[in-house]
């Protein structure tokens, strides 16, 4: 003899944490701005409602690069003039209950800036010989050569 019994089994949902896939290094030039889309690196099998935020950036980069979220999943970086170096930014993905974090390397490349002439002037009499001190500054500390076009003679 056999007996058949129908059993009802209910499987309740369990919240899985959001996941941040490995994010590649962010590379940018000094004196520039960059928008970096994080959406392809963040997922959650349970929800489309993920809050993405930026926790902190490392020192000394935090003094020279503004980093913040621009919209729900875009990281905005603004590198100040004449600073280059490396640092990290921590990203957080949060579904309201669980979260994941990922540290992103940021590389700010140097850019060769133009040299700048200091303001100069002198007052001379017509037909007089004169000398004008010329000062040139280069933030990148490149070796400079100052020359004059032949039409100045």
mmCIF file with all atom_site columns, C-alpha atoms in Angstrom:
data_model
loop_
_atom_site.group_PDB
_atom_site.id
_atom_site.type_symbol
_atom_site.label_atom_id
_atom_site.label_alt_id
_atom_site.label_comp_id
_atom_site.label_asym_id
_atom_site.label_entity_id
_atom_site.label_seq_id
_atom_site.pdbx_PDB_ins_code
_atom_site.Cartn_x
_atom_site.Cartn_y
_atom_site.Cartn_z
_atom_site.occupancy
_atom_site.B_iso_or_equiv
_atom_site.pdbx_formal_charge
_atom_site.auth_seq_id
_atom_site.auth_comp_id
_atom_site.auth_asym_id
_atom_site.auth_atom_id
_atom_site.pdbx_PDB_model_num
ATOM 1   C CA . UNK A 1 1   ? 0.000  0.000   0.000   1.00 0.00 ? 1   UNK A CA 1
ATOM 2   C CA . UNK A 1 2   ? 1.162  3.497   -0.690  1.00 0.00 ? 2   UNK A CA 1
ATOM 3   C CA . UNK A 1 3   ? -0.058 6.898   0.344   1.00 0.00 ? 3   UNK A CA 1
ATOM 4   C CA . UNK A 1 4   ? 0.358  10.082  -1.702  1.00 0.00 ? 4   UNK A CA 1
ATOM 5   C CA . UNK A 1 5   ? 0.477  13.331  0.174   1.00 0.00 ? 5   UNK A CA 1
ATOM 6   C CA . UNK A 1 6   ? 0.792  16.785  -1.363  1.00 0.00 ? 6   UNK A CA 1
ATOM 7   C CA . UNK A 1 7   ? 3.118  19.070  0.534   1.00 0.00 ? 7   UNK A CA 1
ATOM 8   C CA . UNK A 1 8   ? 3.325  22.777  -0.116  1.00 0.00 ? 8   UNK A CA 1
ATOM 9   C CA . UNK A 1 9   ? 6.786  24.295  0.315   1.00 0.00 ? 9   UNK A CA 1
ATOM 10  C CA . UNK A 1 10  ? 7.278  28.054  0.465   1.00 0.00 ? 10  UNK A CA 1
ATOM 11  C CA . UNK A 1 11  ? 10.683 29.548  -0.142  1.00 0.00 ? 11  UNK A CA 1
ATOM 12  C CA . UNK A 1 12  ? 11.043 33.032  1.263   1.00 0.00 ? 12  UNK A CA 1
ATOM 13  C CA . UNK A 1 13  ? 13.309 35.593  -0.346  1.00 0.00 ? 13  UNK A CA 1
ATOM 14  C CA . UNK A 1 14  ? 16.663 36.359  1.229   1.00 0.00 ? 14  UNK A CA 1
ATOM 15  C CA . UNK A 1 15  ? 18.287 39.680  0.529   1.00 0.00 ? 15  UNK A CA 1
ATOM 16  C CA . UNK A 1 16  ? 21.592 39.267  -1.267  1.00 0.00 ? 16  UNK A CA 1
ATOM 17  C CA . UNK A 1 17  ? 24.110 42.040  -0.893  1.00 0.00 ? 17  UNK A CA 1
ATOM 18  C CA . UNK A 1 18  ? 24.859 44.305  -3.840  1.00 0.00 ? 18  UNK A CA 1
ATOM 19  C CA . UNK A 1 19  ? 28.118 43.551  -5.609  1.00 0.00 ? 19  UNK A CA 1
ATOM 20  C CA . UNK A 1 20  ? 30.707 45.901  -7.020  1.00 0.00 ? 20  UNK A CA 1
ATOM 21  C CA . UNK A 1 21  ? 32.777 44.245  -9.728  1.00 0.00 ? 21  UNK A CA 1
ATOM 22  C CA . UNK A 1 22  ? 36.452 45.100  -9.975  1.00 0.00 ? 22  UNK A CA 1
ATOM 23  C CA . UNK A 1 23  ? 36.654 48.687  -11.234 1.00 0.00 ? 23  UNK A CA 1
ATOM 24  C CA . UNK A 1 24  ? 39.659 49.544  -13.408 1.00 0.00 ? 24  UNK A CA 1
ATOM 25  C CA . UNK A 1 25  ? 42.045 52.349  -12.509 1.00 0.00 ? 25  UNK A CA 1
ATOM 26  C CA . UNK A 1 26  ? 40.746 55.804  -13.348 1.00 0.00 ? 26  UNK A CA 1
ATOM 27  C CA . UNK A 1 27  ? 43.367 57.714  -15.337 1.00 0.00 ? 27  UNK A CA 1
ATOM 28  C CA . UNK A 1 28  ? 43.071 61.438  -16.003 1.00 0.00 ? 28  UNK A CA 1
ATOM 29  C CA . UNK A 1 29  ? 45.278 64.448  -16.692 1.00 0.00 ? 29  UNK A CA 1
ATOM 30  C CA . UNK A 1 30  ? 45.979 67.259  -14.259 1.00 0.00 ? 30  UNK A CA 1
ATOM 31  C CA . UNK A 1 31  ? 43.962 70.432  -14.883 1.00 0.00 ? 31  UNK A CA 1
ATOM 32  C CA . UNK A 1 32  ? 40.981 68.383  -16.104 1.00 0.00 ? 32  UNK A CA 1
ATOM 33  C CA . UNK A 1 33  ? 37.558 66.999  -15.224 1.00 0.00 ? 33  UNK A CA 1
ATOM 34  C CA . UNK A 1 34  ? 36.346 63.429  -15.699 1.00 0.00 ? 34  UNK A CA 1
ATOM 35  C CA . UNK A 1 35  ? 32.937 61.744  -15.437 1.00 0.00 ? 35  UNK A CA 1
ATOM 36  C CA . UNK A 1 36  ? 33.167 57.989  -14.742 1.00 0.00 ? 36  UNK A CA 1
ATOM 37  C CA . UNK A 1 37  ? 30.060 55.792  -15.145 1.00 0.00 ? 37  UNK A CA 1
ATOM 38  C CA . UNK A 1 38  ? 29.913 53.187  -12.369 1.00 0.00 ? 38  UNK A CA 1
ATOM 39  C CA . UNK A 1 39  ? 26.632 51.538  -13.452 1.00 0.00 ? 39  UNK A CA 1
ATOM 40  C CA . UNK A 1 40  ? 28.246 48.660  -15.361 1.00 0.00 ? 40  UNK A CA 1
ATOM 41  C CA . UNK A 1 41  ? 30.285 47.642  -12.296 1.00 0.00 ? 41  UNK A CA 1
ATOM 42  C CA . UNK A 1 42  ? 27.449 47.546  -9.736  1.00 0.00 ? 42  UNK A CA 1
ATOM 43  C CA . UNK A 1 43  ? 24.642 44.984  -9.549  1.00 0.00 ? 43  UNK A CA 1
ATOM 44  C CA . UNK A 1 44  ? 22.200 43.418  -7.127  1.00 0.00 ? 44  UNK A CA 1
ATOM 45  C CA . UNK A 1 45  ? 20.203 40.316  -8.054  1.00 0.00 ? 45  UNK A CA 1
ATOM 46  C CA . UNK A 1 46  ? 17.391 41.384  -5.723  1.00 0.00 ? 46  UNK A CA 1
ATOM 47  C CA . UNK A 1 47  ? 16.909 45.020  -6.554  1.00 0.00 ? 47  UNK A CA 1
ATOM 48  C CA . UNK A 1 48  ? 17.349 47.815  -9.037  1.00 0.00 ? 48  UNK A CA 1
ATOM 49  C CA . UNK A 1 49  ? 17.227 50.278  -6.125  1.00 0.00 ? 49  UNK A CA 1
ATOM 50  C CA . UNK A 1 50  ? 20.901 50.628  -5.230  1.00 0.00 ? 50  UNK A CA 1
ATOM 51  C CA . UNK A 1 51  ? 22.273 53.765  -3.624  1.00 0.00 ? 51  UNK A CA 1
ATOM 52  C CA . UNK A 1 52  ? 25.815 54.427  -4.838  1.00 0.00 ? 52  UNK A CA 1
ATOM 53  C CA . UNK A 1 53  ? 27.977 56.815  -2.849  1.00 0.00 ? 53  UNK A CA 1
ATOM 54  C CA . UNK A 1 54  ? 31.576 57.891  -2.470  1.00 0.00 ? 54  UNK A CA 1
ATOM 55  C CA . UNK A 1 55  ? 33.011 57.529  1.022   1.00 0.00 ? 55  UNK A CA 1
ATOM 56  C CA . UNK A 1 56  ? 36.460 59.109  0.919   1.00 0.00 ? 56  UNK A CA 1
ATOM 57  C CA . UNK A 1 57  ? 39.533 59.782  -1.145  1.00 0.00 ? 57  UNK A CA 1
ATOM 58  C CA . UNK A 1 58  ? 43.059 59.204  0.096   1.00 0.00 ? 58  UNK A CA 1
ATOM 59  C CA . UNK A 1 59  ? 45.600 61.800  1.100   1.00 0.00 ? 59  UNK A CA 1
ATOM 60  C CA . UNK A 1 60  ? 47.184 63.848  -0.430  1.00 0.00 ? 60  UNK A CA 1
ATOM 61  C CA . UNK A 1 61  ? 44.846 63.417  -3.426  1.00 0.00 ? 61  UNK A CA 1
ATOM 62  C CA . UNK A 1 62  ? 41.892 64.614  -1.335  1.00 0.00 ? 62  UNK A CA 1
ATOM 63  C CA . UNK A 1 63  ? 43.517 68.077  -1.196  1.00 0.00 ? 63  UNK A CA 1
ATOM 64  C CA . UNK A 1 64  ? 43.955 68.349  -4.990  1.00 0.00 ? 64  UNK A CA 1
ATOM 65  C CA . UNK A 1 65  ? 41.140 66.371  -6.613  1.00 0.00 ? 65  UNK A CA 1
ATOM 66  C CA . UNK A 1 66  ? 37.443 67.008  -5.929  1.00 0.00 ? 66  UNK A CA 1
ATOM 67  C CA . UNK A 1 67  ? 35.560 63.704  -6.069  1.00 0.00 ? 67  UNK A CA 1
ATOM 68  C CA . UNK A 1 68  ? 31.802 63.355  -5.697  1.00 0.00 ? 68  UNK A CA 1
ATOM 69  C CA . UNK A 1 69  ? 28.763 61.616  -7.117  1.00 0.00 ? 69  UNK A CA 1
ATOM 70  C CA . UNK A 1 70  ? 27.047 63.349  -10.028 1.00 0.00 ? 70  UNK A CA 1
ATOM 71  C CA . UNK A 1 71  ? 23.687 61.637  -10.335 1.00 0.00 ? 71  UNK A CA 1
ATOM 72  C CA . UNK A 1 72  ? 22.861 58.117  -9.157  1.00 0.00 ? 72  UNK A CA 1
ATOM 73  C CA . UNK A 1 73  ? 25.887 56.267  -10.553 1.00 0.00 ? 73  UNK A CA 1
ATOM 74  C CA . UNK A 1 74  ? 28.388 58.705  -12.062 1.00 0.00 ? 74  UNK A CA 1
ATOM 75  C CA . UNK A 1 75  ? 31.584 59.648  -10.286 1.00 0.00 ? 75  UNK A CA 1
ATOM 76  C CA . UNK A 1 76  ? 32.856 63.157  -11.048 1.00 0.00 ? 76  UNK A CA 1
ATOM 77  C CA . UNK A 1 77  ? 36.534 63.992  -10.560 1.00 0.00 ? 77  UNK A CA 1
ATOM 78  C CA . UNK A 1 78  ? 38.052 67.470  -10.930 1.00 0.00 ? 78  UNK A CA 1
ATOM 79  C CA . UNK A 1 79  ? 41.863 67.626  -10.765 1.00 0.00 ? 79  UNK A CA 1
ATOM 80  C CA . UNK A 1 80  ? 43.207 70.989  -9.657  1.00 0.00 ? 80  UNK A CA 1
ATOM 81  C CA . UNK A 1 81  ? 45.731 72.865  -11.763 1.00 0.00 ? 81  UNK A CA 1
ATOM 82  C CA . UNK A 1 82  ? 49.309 71.653  -11.610 1.00 0.00 ? 82  UNK A CA 1
ATOM 83  C CA . UNK A 1 83  ? 48.865 68.642  -9.323  1.00 0.00 ? 83  UNK A CA 1
ATOM 84  C CA . UNK A 1 84  ? 49.599 65.092  -10.361 1.00 0.00 ? 84  UNK A CA 1
ATOM 85  C CA . UNK A 1 85  ? 49.931 61.870  -8.428  1.00 0.00 ? 85  UNK A CA 1
ATOM 86  C CA . UNK A 1 86  ? 47.952 58.845  -7.313  1.00 0.00 ? 86  UNK A CA 1
ATOM 87  C CA . UNK A 1 87  ? 45.313 58.049  -4.747  1.00 0.00 ? 87  UNK A CA 1
ATOM 88  C CA . UNK A 1 88  ? 42.244 55.964  -4.047  1.00 0.00 ? 88  UNK A CA 1
ATOM 89  C CA . UNK A 1 89  ? 38.501 56.546  -3.812  1.00 0.00 ? 89  UNK A CA 1
ATOM 90  C CA . UNK A 1 90  ? 36.135 54.277  -1.881  1.00 0.00 ? 90  UNK A CA 1
ATOM 91  C CA . UNK A 1 91  ? 32.771 53.499  -3.522  1.00 0.00 ? 91  UNK A CA 1
ATOM 92  C CA . UNK A 1 92  ? 29.789 52.087  -1.600  1.00 0.00 ? 92  UNK A CA 1
ATOM 93  C CA . UNK A 1 93  ? 26.777 50.275  -3.104  1.00 0.00 ? 93  UNK A CA 1
ATOM 94  C CA . UNK A 1 94  ? 23.877 49.977  -0.637  1.00 0.00 ? 94  UNK A CA 1
ATOM 95  C CA . UNK A 1 95  ? 20.473 48.331  -1.152  1.00 0.00 ? 95  UNK A CA 1
ATOM 96  C CA . UNK A 1 96  ? 19.029 49.664  2.109   1.00 0.00 ? 96  UNK A CA 1
ATOM 97  C CA . UNK A 1 97  ? 19.992 46.609  4.158   1.00 0.00 ? 97  UNK A CA 1
ATOM 98  C CA . UNK A 1 98  ? 23.320 45.354  2.870   1.00 0.00 ? 98  UNK A CA 1
ATOM 99  C CA . UNK A 1 99  ? 26.256 47.030  1.186   1.00 0.00 ? 99  UNK A CA 1
ATOM 100 C CA . UNK A 1 100 ? 29.532 46.422  -0.639  1.00 0.00 ? 100 UNK A CA 1
ATOM 101 C CA . UNK A 1 101 ? 32.596 48.631  -0.973  1.00 0.00 ? 101 UNK A CA 1
ATOM 102 C CA . UNK A 1 102 ? 35.346 48.883  -3.544  1.00 0.00 ? 102 UNK A CA 1
ATOM 103 C CA . UNK A 1 103 ? 38.498 50.971  -3.586  1.00 0.00 ? 103 UNK A CA 1
ATOM 104 C CA . UNK A 1 104 ? 39.375 52.528  -6.947  1.00 0.00 ? 104 UNK A CA 1
ATOM 105 C CA . UNK A 1 105 ? 42.873 53.650  -7.885  1.00 0.00 ? 105 UNK A CA 1
ATOM 106 C CA . UNK A 1 106 ? 43.040 57.147  -9.381  1.00 0.00 ? 106 UNK A CA 1
ATOM 107 C CA . UNK A 1 107 ? 46.047 58.234  -11.420 1.00 0.00 ? 107 UNK A CA 1
ATOM 108 C CA . UNK A 1 108 ? 46.433 61.922  -12.294 1.00 0.00 ? 108 UNK A CA 1
ATOM 109 C CA . UNK A 1 109 ? 49.002 62.355  -15.066 1.00 0.00 ? 109 UNK A CA 1
ATOM 110 C CA . UNK A 1 110 ? 51.215 65.449  -15.327 1.00 0.00 ? 110 UNK A CA 1
ATOM 111 C CA . UNK A 1 111 ? 50.687 67.878  -18.197 1.00 0.00 ? 111 UNK A CA 1
ATOM 112 C CA . UNK A 1 112 ? 53.436 70.159  -19.459 1.00 0.00 ? 112 UNK A CA 1
ATOM 113 C CA . UNK A 1 113 ? 52.112 73.664  -18.832 1.00 0.00 ? 113 UNK A CA 1
ATOM 114 C CA . UNK A 1 114 ? 53.142 76.705  -20.834 1.00 0.00 ? 114 UNK A CA 1
ATOM 115 C CA . UNK A 1 115 ? 55.723 79.049  -19.313 1.00 0.00 ? 115 UNK A CA 1
ATOM 116 C CA . UNK A 1 116 ? 54.390 82.422  -18.165 1.00 0.00 ? 116 UNK A CA 1
ATOM 117 C CA . UNK A 1 117 ? 56.042 85.820  -18.579 1.00 0.00 ? 117 UNK A CA 1
ATOM 118 C CA . UNK A 1 118 ? 55.852 88.016  -15.529 1.00 0.00 ? 118 UNK A CA 1
ATOM 119 C CA . UNK A 1 119 ? 54.441 91.476  -16.253 1.00 0.00 ? 119 UNK A CA 1
ATOM 120 C CA . UNK A 1 120 ? 57.239 93.819  -17.212 1.00 0.00 ? 120 UNK A CA 1
ATOM 121 C CA . UNK A 1 121 ? 57.518 97.445  -18.281 1.00 0.00 ? 121 UNK A CA 1
ATOM 122 C CA . UNK A 1 122 ? 60.054 100.214 -18.344 1.00 0.00 ? 122 UNK A CA 1
ATOM 123 C CA . UNK A 1 123 ? 60.057 103.906 -19.148 1.00 0.00 ? 123 UNK A CA 1
ATOM 124 C CA . UNK A 1 124 ? 62.856 105.206 -21.424 1.00 0.00 ? 124 UNK A CA 1
ATOM 125 C CA . UNK A 1 125 ? 63.737 108.316 -23.371 1.00 0.00 ? 125 UNK A CA 1
ATOM 126 C CA . UNK A 1 126 ? 63.766 108.240 -27.168 1.00 0.00 ? 126 UNK A CA 1
ATOM 127 C CA . UNK A 1 127 ? 67.164 107.246 -28.500 1.00 0.00 ? 127 UNK A CA 1
ATOM 128 C CA . UNK A 1 128 ? 68.402 105.944 -25.144 1.00 0.00 ? 128 UNK A CA 1
ATOM 129 C CA . UNK A 1 129 ? 69.853 102.525 -24.575 1.00 0.00 ? 129 UNK A CA 1
ATOM 130 C CA . UNK A 1 130 ? 67.851 100.537 -22.040 1.00 0.00 ? 130 UNK A CA 1
ATOM 131 C CA . UNK A 1 131 ? 67.624 97.165  -20.335 1.00 0.00 ? 131 UNK A CA 1
ATOM 132 C CA . UNK A 1 132 ? 64.391 95.452  -19.333 1.00 0.00 ? 132 UNK A CA 1
ATOM 133 C CA . UNK A 1 133 ? 64.564 92.558  -16.876 1.00 0.00 ? 133 UNK A CA 1
ATOM 134 C CA . UNK A 1 134 ? 62.554 89.632  -18.191 1.00 0.00 ? 134 UNK A CA 1
ATOM 135 C CA . UNK A 1 135 ? 61.211 87.030  -15.792 1.00 0.00 ? 135 UNK A CA 1
ATOM 136 C CA . UNK A 1 136 ? 59.668 83.792  -16.973 1.00 0.00 ? 136 UNK A CA 1
ATOM 137 C CA . UNK A 1 137 ? 58.102 81.181  -14.728 1.00 0.00 ? 137 UNK A CA 1
ATOM 138 C CA . UNK A 1 138 ? 57.363 77.529  -15.487 1.00 0.00 ? 138 UNK A CA 1
ATOM 139 C CA . UNK A 1 139 ? 55.274 75.626  -12.939 1.00 0.00 ? 139 UNK A CA 1
ATOM 140 C CA . UNK A 1 140 ? 56.746 72.353  -14.255 1.00 0.00 ? 140 UNK A CA 1
ATOM 141 C CA . UNK A 1 141 ? 60.279 73.636  -13.567 1.00 0.00 ? 141 UNK A CA 1
ATOM 142 C CA . UNK A 1 142 ? 61.369 72.942  -17.152 1.00 0.00 ? 142 UNK A CA 1
ATOM 143 C CA . UNK A 1 143 ? 64.606 74.507  -18.324 1.00 0.00 ? 143 UNK A CA 1
ATOM 144 C CA . UNK A 1 144 ? 63.697 77.656  -20.292 1.00 0.00 ? 144 UNK A CA 1
ATOM 145 C CA . UNK A 1 145 ? 65.379 79.547  -23.122 1.00 0.00 ? 145 UNK A CA 1
ATOM 146 C CA . UNK A 1 146 ? 64.163 83.074  -23.923 1.00 0.00 ? 146 UNK A CA 1
ATOM 147 C CA . UNK A 1 147 ? 64.887 84.408  -27.379 1.00 0.00 ? 147 UNK A CA 1
ATOM 148 C CA . UNK A 1 148 ? 63.699 87.375  -29.426 1.00 0.00 ? 148 UNK A CA 1
ATOM 149 C CA . UNK A 1 149 ? 62.559 87.533  -33.003 1.00 0.00 ? 149 UNK A CA 1
ATOM 150 C CA . UNK A 1 150 ? 64.901 89.382  -35.428 1.00 0.00 ? 150 UNK A CA 1
ATOM 151 C CA . UNK A 1 151 ? 62.255 92.042  -36.041 1.00 0.00 ? 151 UNK A CA 1
ATOM 152 C CA . UNK A 1 152 ? 62.919 93.422  -32.524 1.00 0.00 ? 152 UNK A CA 1
ATOM 153 C CA . UNK A 1 153 ? 66.304 94.889  -33.507 1.00 0.00 ? 153 UNK A CA 1
#
